[in-house]
Short mmCIF file of C-alpha atoms and ligand atoms in Angstrom, two decimals:
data_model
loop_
_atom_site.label_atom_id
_atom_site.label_comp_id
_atom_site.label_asym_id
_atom_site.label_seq_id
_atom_site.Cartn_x
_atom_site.Cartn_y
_atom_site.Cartn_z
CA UNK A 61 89.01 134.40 49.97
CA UNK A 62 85.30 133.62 50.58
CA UNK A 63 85.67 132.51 53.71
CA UNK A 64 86.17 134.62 56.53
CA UNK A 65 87.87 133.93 59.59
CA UNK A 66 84.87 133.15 61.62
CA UNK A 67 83.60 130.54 58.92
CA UNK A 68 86.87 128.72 58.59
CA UNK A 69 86.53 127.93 62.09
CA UNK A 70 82.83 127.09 62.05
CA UNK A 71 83.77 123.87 59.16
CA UNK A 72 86.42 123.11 61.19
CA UNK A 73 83.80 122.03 63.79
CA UNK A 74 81.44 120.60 61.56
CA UNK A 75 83.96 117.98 60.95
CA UNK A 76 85.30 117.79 64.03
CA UNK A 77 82.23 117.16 66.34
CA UNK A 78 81.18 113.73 64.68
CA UNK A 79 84.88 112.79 64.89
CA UNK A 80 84.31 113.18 68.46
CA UNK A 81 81.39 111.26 68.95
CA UNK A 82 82.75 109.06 67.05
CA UNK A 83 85.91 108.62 69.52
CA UNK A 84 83.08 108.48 72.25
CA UNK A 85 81.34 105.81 70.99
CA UNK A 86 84.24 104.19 69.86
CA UNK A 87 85.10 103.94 74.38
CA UNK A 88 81.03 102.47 74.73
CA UNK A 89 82.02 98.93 76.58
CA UNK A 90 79.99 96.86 74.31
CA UNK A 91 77.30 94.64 74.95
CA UNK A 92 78.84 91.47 75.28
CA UNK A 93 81.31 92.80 78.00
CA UNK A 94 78.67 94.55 79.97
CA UNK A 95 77.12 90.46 79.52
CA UNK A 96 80.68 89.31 80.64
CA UNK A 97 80.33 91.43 83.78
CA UNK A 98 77.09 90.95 84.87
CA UNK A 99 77.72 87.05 84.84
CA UNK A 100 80.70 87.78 87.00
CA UNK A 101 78.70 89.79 89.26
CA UNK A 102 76.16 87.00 89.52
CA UNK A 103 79.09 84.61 90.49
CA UNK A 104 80.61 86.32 93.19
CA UNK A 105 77.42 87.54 94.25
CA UNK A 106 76.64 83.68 94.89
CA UNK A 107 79.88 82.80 96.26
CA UNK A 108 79.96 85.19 99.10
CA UNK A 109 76.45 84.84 100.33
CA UNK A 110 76.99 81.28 100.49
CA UNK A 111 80.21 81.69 102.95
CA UNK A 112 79.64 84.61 104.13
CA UNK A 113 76.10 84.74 105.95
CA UNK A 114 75.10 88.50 106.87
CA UNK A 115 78.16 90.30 103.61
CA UNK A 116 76.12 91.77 100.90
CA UNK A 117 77.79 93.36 97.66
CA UNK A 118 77.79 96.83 96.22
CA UNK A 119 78.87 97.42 92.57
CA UNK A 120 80.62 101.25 92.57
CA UNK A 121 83.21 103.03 90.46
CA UNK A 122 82.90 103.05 87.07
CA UNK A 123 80.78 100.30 86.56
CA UNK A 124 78.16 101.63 88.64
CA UNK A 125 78.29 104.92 87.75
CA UNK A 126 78.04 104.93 83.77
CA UNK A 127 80.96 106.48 83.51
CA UNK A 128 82.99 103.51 82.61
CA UNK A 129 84.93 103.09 79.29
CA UNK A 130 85.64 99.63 77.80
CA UNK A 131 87.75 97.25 79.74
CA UNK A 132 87.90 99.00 83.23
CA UNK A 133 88.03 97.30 86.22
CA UNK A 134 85.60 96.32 88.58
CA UNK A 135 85.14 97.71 91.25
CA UNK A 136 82.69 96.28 94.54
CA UNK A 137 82.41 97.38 97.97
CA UNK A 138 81.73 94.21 100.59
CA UNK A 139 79.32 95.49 103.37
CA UNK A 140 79.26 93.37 106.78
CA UNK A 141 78.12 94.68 109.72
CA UNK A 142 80.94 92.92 112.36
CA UNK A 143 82.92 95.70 114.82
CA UNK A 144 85.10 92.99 116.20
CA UNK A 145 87.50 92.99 112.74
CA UNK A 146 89.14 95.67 111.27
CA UNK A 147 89.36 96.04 107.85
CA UNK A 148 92.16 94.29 107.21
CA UNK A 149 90.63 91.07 108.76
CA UNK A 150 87.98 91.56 106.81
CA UNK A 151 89.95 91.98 103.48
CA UNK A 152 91.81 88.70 104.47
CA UNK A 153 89.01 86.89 104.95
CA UNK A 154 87.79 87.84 101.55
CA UNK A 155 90.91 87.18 99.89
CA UNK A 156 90.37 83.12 101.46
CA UNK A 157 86.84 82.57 99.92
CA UNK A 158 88.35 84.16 96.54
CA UNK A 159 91.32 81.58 96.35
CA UNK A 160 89.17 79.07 97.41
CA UNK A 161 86.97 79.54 94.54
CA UNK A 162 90.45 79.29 92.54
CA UNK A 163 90.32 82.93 91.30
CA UNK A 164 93.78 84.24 89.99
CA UNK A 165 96.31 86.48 91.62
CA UNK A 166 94.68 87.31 94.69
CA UNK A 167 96.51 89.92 96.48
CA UNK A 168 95.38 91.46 99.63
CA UNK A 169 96.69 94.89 100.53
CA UNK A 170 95.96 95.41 103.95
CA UNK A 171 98.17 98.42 104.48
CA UNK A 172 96.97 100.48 101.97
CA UNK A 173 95.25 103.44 102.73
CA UNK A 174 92.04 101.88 102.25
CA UNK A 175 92.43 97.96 102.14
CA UNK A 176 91.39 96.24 99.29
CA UNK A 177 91.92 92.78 97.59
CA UNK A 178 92.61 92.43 93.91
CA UNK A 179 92.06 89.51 91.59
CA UNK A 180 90.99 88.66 88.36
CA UNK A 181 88.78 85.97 87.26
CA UNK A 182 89.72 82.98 84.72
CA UNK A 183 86.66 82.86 83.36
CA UNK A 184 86.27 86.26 81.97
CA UNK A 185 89.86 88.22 82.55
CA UNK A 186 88.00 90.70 84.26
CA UNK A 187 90.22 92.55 87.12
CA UNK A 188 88.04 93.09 89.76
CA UNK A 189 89.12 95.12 93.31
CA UNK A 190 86.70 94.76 96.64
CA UNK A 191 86.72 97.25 99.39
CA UNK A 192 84.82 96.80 102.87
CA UNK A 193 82.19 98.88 104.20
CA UNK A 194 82.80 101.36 102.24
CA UNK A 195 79.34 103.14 101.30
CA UNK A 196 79.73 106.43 100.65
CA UNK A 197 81.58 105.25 97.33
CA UNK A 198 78.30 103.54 96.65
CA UNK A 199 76.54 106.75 97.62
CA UNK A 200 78.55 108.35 95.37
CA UNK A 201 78.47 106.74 92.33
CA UNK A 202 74.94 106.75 92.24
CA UNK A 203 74.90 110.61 92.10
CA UNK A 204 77.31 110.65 89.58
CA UNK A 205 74.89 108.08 87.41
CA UNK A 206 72.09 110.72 88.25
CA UNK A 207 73.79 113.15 86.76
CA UNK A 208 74.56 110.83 83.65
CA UNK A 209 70.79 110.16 83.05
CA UNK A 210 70.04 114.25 82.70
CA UNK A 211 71.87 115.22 79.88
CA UNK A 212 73.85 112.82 77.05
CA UNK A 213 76.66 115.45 76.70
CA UNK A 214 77.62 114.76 80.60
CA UNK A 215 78.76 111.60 79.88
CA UNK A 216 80.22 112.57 76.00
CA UNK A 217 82.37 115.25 77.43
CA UNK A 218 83.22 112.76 80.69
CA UNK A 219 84.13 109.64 78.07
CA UNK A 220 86.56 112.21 75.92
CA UNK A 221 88.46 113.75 79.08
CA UNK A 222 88.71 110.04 81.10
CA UNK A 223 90.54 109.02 77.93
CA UNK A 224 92.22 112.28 77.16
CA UNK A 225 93.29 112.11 80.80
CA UNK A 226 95.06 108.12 80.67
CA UNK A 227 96.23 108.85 76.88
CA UNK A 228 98.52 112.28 78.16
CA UNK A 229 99.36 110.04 81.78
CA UNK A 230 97.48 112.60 84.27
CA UNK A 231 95.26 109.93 85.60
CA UNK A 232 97.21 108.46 88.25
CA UNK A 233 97.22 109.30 91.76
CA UNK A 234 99.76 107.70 92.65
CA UNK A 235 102.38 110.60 90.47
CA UNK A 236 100.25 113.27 91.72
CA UNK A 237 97.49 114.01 89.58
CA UNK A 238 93.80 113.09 89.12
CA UNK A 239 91.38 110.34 89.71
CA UNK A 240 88.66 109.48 86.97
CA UNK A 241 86.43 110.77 90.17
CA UNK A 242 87.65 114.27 89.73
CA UNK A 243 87.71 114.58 86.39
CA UNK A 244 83.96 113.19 86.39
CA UNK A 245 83.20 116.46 88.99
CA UNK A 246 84.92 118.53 86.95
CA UNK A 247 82.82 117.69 83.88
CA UNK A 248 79.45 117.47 86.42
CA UNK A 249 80.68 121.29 87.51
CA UNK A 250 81.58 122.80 84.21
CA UNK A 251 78.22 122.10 82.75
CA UNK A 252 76.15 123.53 85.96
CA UNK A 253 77.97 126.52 85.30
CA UNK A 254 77.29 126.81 81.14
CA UNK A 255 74.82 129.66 80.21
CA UNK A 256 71.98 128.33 80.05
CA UNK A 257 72.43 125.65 82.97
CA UNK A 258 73.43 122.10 81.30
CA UNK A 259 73.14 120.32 84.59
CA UNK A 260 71.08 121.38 87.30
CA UNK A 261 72.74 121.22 91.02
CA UNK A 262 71.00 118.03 92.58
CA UNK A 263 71.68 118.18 95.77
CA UNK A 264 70.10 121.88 96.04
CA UNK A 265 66.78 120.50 95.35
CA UNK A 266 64.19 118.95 96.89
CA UNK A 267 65.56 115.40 98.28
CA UNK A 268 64.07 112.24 96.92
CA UNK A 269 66.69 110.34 98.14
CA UNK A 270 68.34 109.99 101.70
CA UNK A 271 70.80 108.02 103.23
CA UNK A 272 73.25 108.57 105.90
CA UNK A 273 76.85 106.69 106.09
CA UNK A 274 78.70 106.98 109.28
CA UNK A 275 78.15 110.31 110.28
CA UNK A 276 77.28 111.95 106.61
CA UNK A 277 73.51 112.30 105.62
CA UNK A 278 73.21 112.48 101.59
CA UNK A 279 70.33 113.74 100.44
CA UNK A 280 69.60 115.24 96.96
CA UNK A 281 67.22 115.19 94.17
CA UNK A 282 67.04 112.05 91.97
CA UNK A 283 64.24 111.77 90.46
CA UNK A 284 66.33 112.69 86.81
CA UNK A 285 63.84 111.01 84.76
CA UNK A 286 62.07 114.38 85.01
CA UNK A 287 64.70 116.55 84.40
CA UNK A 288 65.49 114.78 80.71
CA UNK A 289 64.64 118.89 79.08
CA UNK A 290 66.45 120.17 81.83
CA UNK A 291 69.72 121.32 79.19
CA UNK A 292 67.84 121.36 76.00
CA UNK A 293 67.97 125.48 76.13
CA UNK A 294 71.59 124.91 75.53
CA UNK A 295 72.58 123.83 72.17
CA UNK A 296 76.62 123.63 72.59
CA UNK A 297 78.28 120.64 70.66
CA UNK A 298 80.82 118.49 72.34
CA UNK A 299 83.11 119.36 70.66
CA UNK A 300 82.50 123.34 71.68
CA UNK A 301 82.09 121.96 75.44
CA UNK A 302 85.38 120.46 75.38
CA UNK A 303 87.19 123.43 74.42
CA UNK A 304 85.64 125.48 77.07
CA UNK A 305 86.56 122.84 79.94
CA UNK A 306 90.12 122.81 78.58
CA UNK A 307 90.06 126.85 78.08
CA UNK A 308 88.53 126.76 81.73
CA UNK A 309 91.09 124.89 83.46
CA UNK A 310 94.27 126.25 80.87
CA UNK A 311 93.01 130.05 81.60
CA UNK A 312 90.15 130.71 83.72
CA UNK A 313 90.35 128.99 86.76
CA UNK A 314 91.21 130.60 90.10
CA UNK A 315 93.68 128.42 90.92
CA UNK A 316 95.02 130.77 94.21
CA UNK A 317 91.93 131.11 95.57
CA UNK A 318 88.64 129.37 94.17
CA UNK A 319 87.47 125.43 95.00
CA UNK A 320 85.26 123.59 92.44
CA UNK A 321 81.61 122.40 94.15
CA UNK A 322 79.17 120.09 93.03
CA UNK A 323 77.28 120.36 96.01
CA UNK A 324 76.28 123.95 95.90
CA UNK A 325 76.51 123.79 91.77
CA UNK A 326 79.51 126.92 92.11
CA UNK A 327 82.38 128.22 93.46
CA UNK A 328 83.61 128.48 97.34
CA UNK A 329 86.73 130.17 98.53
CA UNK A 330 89.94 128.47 99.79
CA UNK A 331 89.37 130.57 102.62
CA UNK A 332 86.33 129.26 103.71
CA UNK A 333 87.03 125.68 103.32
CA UNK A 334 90.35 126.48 105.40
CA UNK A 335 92.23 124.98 102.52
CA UNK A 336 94.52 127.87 102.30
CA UNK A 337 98.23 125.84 103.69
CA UNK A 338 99.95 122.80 103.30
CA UNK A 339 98.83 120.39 106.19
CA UNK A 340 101.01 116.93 105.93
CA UNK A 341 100.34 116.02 102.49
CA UNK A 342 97.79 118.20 101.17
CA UNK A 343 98.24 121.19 99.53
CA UNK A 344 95.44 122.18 98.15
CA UNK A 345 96.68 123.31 94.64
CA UNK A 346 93.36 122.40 92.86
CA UNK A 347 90.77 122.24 94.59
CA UNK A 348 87.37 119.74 93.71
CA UNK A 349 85.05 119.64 96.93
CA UNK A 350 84.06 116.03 97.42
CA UNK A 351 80.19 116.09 97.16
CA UNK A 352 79.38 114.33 100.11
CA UNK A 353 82.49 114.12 102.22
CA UNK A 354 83.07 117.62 102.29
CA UNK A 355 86.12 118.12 104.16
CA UNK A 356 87.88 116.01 101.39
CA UNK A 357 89.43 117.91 98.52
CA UNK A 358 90.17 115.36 95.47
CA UNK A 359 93.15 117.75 94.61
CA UNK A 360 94.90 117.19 98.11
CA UNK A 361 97.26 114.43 95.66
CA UNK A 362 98.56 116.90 93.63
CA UNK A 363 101.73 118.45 94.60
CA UNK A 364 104.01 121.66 93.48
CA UNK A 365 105.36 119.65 90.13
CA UNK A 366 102.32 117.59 89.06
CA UNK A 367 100.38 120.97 89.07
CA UNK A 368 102.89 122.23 86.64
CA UNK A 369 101.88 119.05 84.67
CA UNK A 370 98.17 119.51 84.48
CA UNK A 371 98.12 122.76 83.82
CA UNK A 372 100.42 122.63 80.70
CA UNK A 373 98.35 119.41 79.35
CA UNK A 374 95.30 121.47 79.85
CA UNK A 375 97.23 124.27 77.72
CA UNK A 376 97.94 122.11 75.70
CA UNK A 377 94.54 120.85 74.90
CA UNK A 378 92.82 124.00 74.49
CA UNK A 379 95.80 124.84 72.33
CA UNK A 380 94.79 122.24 70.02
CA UNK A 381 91.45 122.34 70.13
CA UNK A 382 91.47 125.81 68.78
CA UNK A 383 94.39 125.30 66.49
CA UNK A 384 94.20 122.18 65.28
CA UNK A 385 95.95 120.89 62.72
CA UNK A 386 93.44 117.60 63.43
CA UNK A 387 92.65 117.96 66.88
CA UNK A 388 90.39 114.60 67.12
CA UNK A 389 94.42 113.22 66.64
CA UNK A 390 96.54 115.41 67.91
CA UNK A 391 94.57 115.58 71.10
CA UNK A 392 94.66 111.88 72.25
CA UNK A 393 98.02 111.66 71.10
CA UNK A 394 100.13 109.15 73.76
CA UNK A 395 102.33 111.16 76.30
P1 LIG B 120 88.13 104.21 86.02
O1 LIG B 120 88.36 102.99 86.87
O2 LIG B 120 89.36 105.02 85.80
O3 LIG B 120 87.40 103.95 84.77
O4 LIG B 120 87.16 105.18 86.83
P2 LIG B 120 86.29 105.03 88.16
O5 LIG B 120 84.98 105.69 87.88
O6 LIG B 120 86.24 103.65 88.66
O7 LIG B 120 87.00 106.01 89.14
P3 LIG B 120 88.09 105.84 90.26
O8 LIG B 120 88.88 104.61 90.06
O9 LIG B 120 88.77 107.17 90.35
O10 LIG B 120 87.24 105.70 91.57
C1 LIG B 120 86.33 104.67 91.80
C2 LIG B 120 85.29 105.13 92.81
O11 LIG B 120 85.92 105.32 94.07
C3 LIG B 120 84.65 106.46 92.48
O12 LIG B 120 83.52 106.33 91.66
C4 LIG B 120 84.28 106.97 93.81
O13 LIG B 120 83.03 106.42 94.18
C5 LIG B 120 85.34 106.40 94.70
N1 LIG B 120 86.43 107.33 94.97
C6 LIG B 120 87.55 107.51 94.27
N2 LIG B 120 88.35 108.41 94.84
C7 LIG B 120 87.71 108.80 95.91
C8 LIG B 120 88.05 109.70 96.93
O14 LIG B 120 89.11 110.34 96.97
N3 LIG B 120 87.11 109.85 97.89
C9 LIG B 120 85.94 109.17 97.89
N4 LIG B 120 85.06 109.39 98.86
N5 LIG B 120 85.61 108.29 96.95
C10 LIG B 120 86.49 108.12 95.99
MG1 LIG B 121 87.61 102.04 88.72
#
């Protein structure tokens, strides 16, 4: 044959990278539902200043953090300075205005974890879930849209393992495996570890930005309309990038002893996070170093069987991705 091994694979890609953006852009919300939410936004917005003298509202998640795919949810965090309610009070309270502004199933869960009330809106359909006082999600999401704005392939390679992720069910917390948040870390990590840097590590540079929630400051760089050339040395494709996160997590990663951190743009050790046991819940089988909370580990859901599960759909993956036959398929296949 003509072709040798090495250029076989090389036509694979050439095909198989604008399949891949095509997938991505295929997940862009368009812009009549970014439209949709923005006059939803303006509605509540209105609605809870008028009765609610003193709440603001904070857009966070993936709606805030440009890491959202078509039809998510909404997700807003109400702020309101009041120490005499708890949470749940506050949810409650929410959840009246909402029905009295005849919005559709509102539920208040005042026992989970974090309260919250849910709804959707006639008007639009859109699902929407509010929080209270809950700022360091805000905080949050803005660094993880800071990251967006540096280089294009962040959110690409973010887009392609969100929907990987919910096609192959290992996007639900609730069964033990990750949150869109993670995987978003995990994409922010992998490329501030690429030779030559794709991502710089924000939050080791010069602050620009400072806030402090409760008893966290954040502070990092974010000034990222300056760091737009700050990956161009690199020249990977997305669809090379993918196949080295899924290689990564299917056959590199220290599982036993290594924890993933944005923060300091590497690696730490179990050991010195003191994330080496099971303590009530958390074990501490993957670990992803929240970037501001930094006692949190985003793996702590993950128990001794949904490991097992990750790690064979990130097998799996980089499987495929090698081998093909038609990985831009065979990868988003449903579970
Ligand atoms: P989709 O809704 O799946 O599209 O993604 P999303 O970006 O909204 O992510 P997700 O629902 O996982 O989380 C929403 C937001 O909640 C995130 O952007 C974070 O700001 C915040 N969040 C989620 N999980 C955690 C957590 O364990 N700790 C903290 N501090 N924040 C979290
Ligand atoms: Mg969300």
């Amino acid at each position: 044959s003509l072709l040798t091994k090495g250029d076989v694979q090389r036509l694979d890609l050439e095909t198989f990278n604008p399949q891949l953006i095509s997938i991505y852009k295929s997940l862009i919300p368009s812009q009549e539902e970014v439209q949709k939410q923005r006059k939803f936004l303006t509605h509540l917005d209105r609605l809870v200043t008028r009765d609610w003298g003193g709440a603001k509202l904070f857009l966070f998640g993936s709606c805030a953090n440009d890491f959202g795919v078509c039809n998510s949810d909404i997700d807003v965090c109400l702020s309101v300075d009041d120490e005499h309610s708890s949470k749940a009070e506050l949810v409650m309270r929410m959840a009246g205005i909402l029905r009295s502004d005849d919005m559709q199933n509102v539920q208040a869960l005042t026992h989970a974890r974090v309260p919250i009330v849910k709804f959707t809106d006639p008007d639009t359909g859109i699902n929407c879930d509010i929080c209270v006082n809950n700022m360091l999600a805000v905080v949050n999401s803005k660094l993880l849209h800071d990251y967006s704005q540096v280089d294009p392939r962040l959110r690409q390679l973010a887009f392609l393992v969100k929907h990987w992720a919910k096609q192959r069910q290992v996007n639900e917390t609730y069964r033990g495996t990750l949150s869109s948040y993670a995987y978003v870390l995990m994409c922010i990590h992998f490329l501030q570890q690429r030779r030559p840097a794709i991502l710089p590590c924000l939050q080791k540079m010069q602050p620009t930005y400072e806030v402090t929630v409760g008893k966290i400051k954040c502070a990092y760089f974010d000034k990222v309309n300056t760091l737009k050339n700050f990956g161009t040395g690199n020249k990977e494709s997305i669809a090379e990038l993918l196949t080295c996160f899924f290689e990564y997590w299917a056959s590199f990663h220290d599982y036993n002893h290594a924890v993933i951190s944005v923060r300091t743009g590497s690696f730490l050790s179990k050991d010195e996070k003191d994330w080496t046991r099971r303590i009530g819940n958390e074990r501490h089988l993957i670990c992803i170093e929240d970037p501001f909370e930094i006692t949190h580990d985003l793996g702590r859901v993950v128990d001794r069987h949904s490991i097992r599960v990750l790690r064979d759909e990130f097998k799996r993956a980089a499987r495929i991705l090698r081998q093909g036959p038609n990985p831009a398929v065979a990868l988003f296949e449903p579970f």
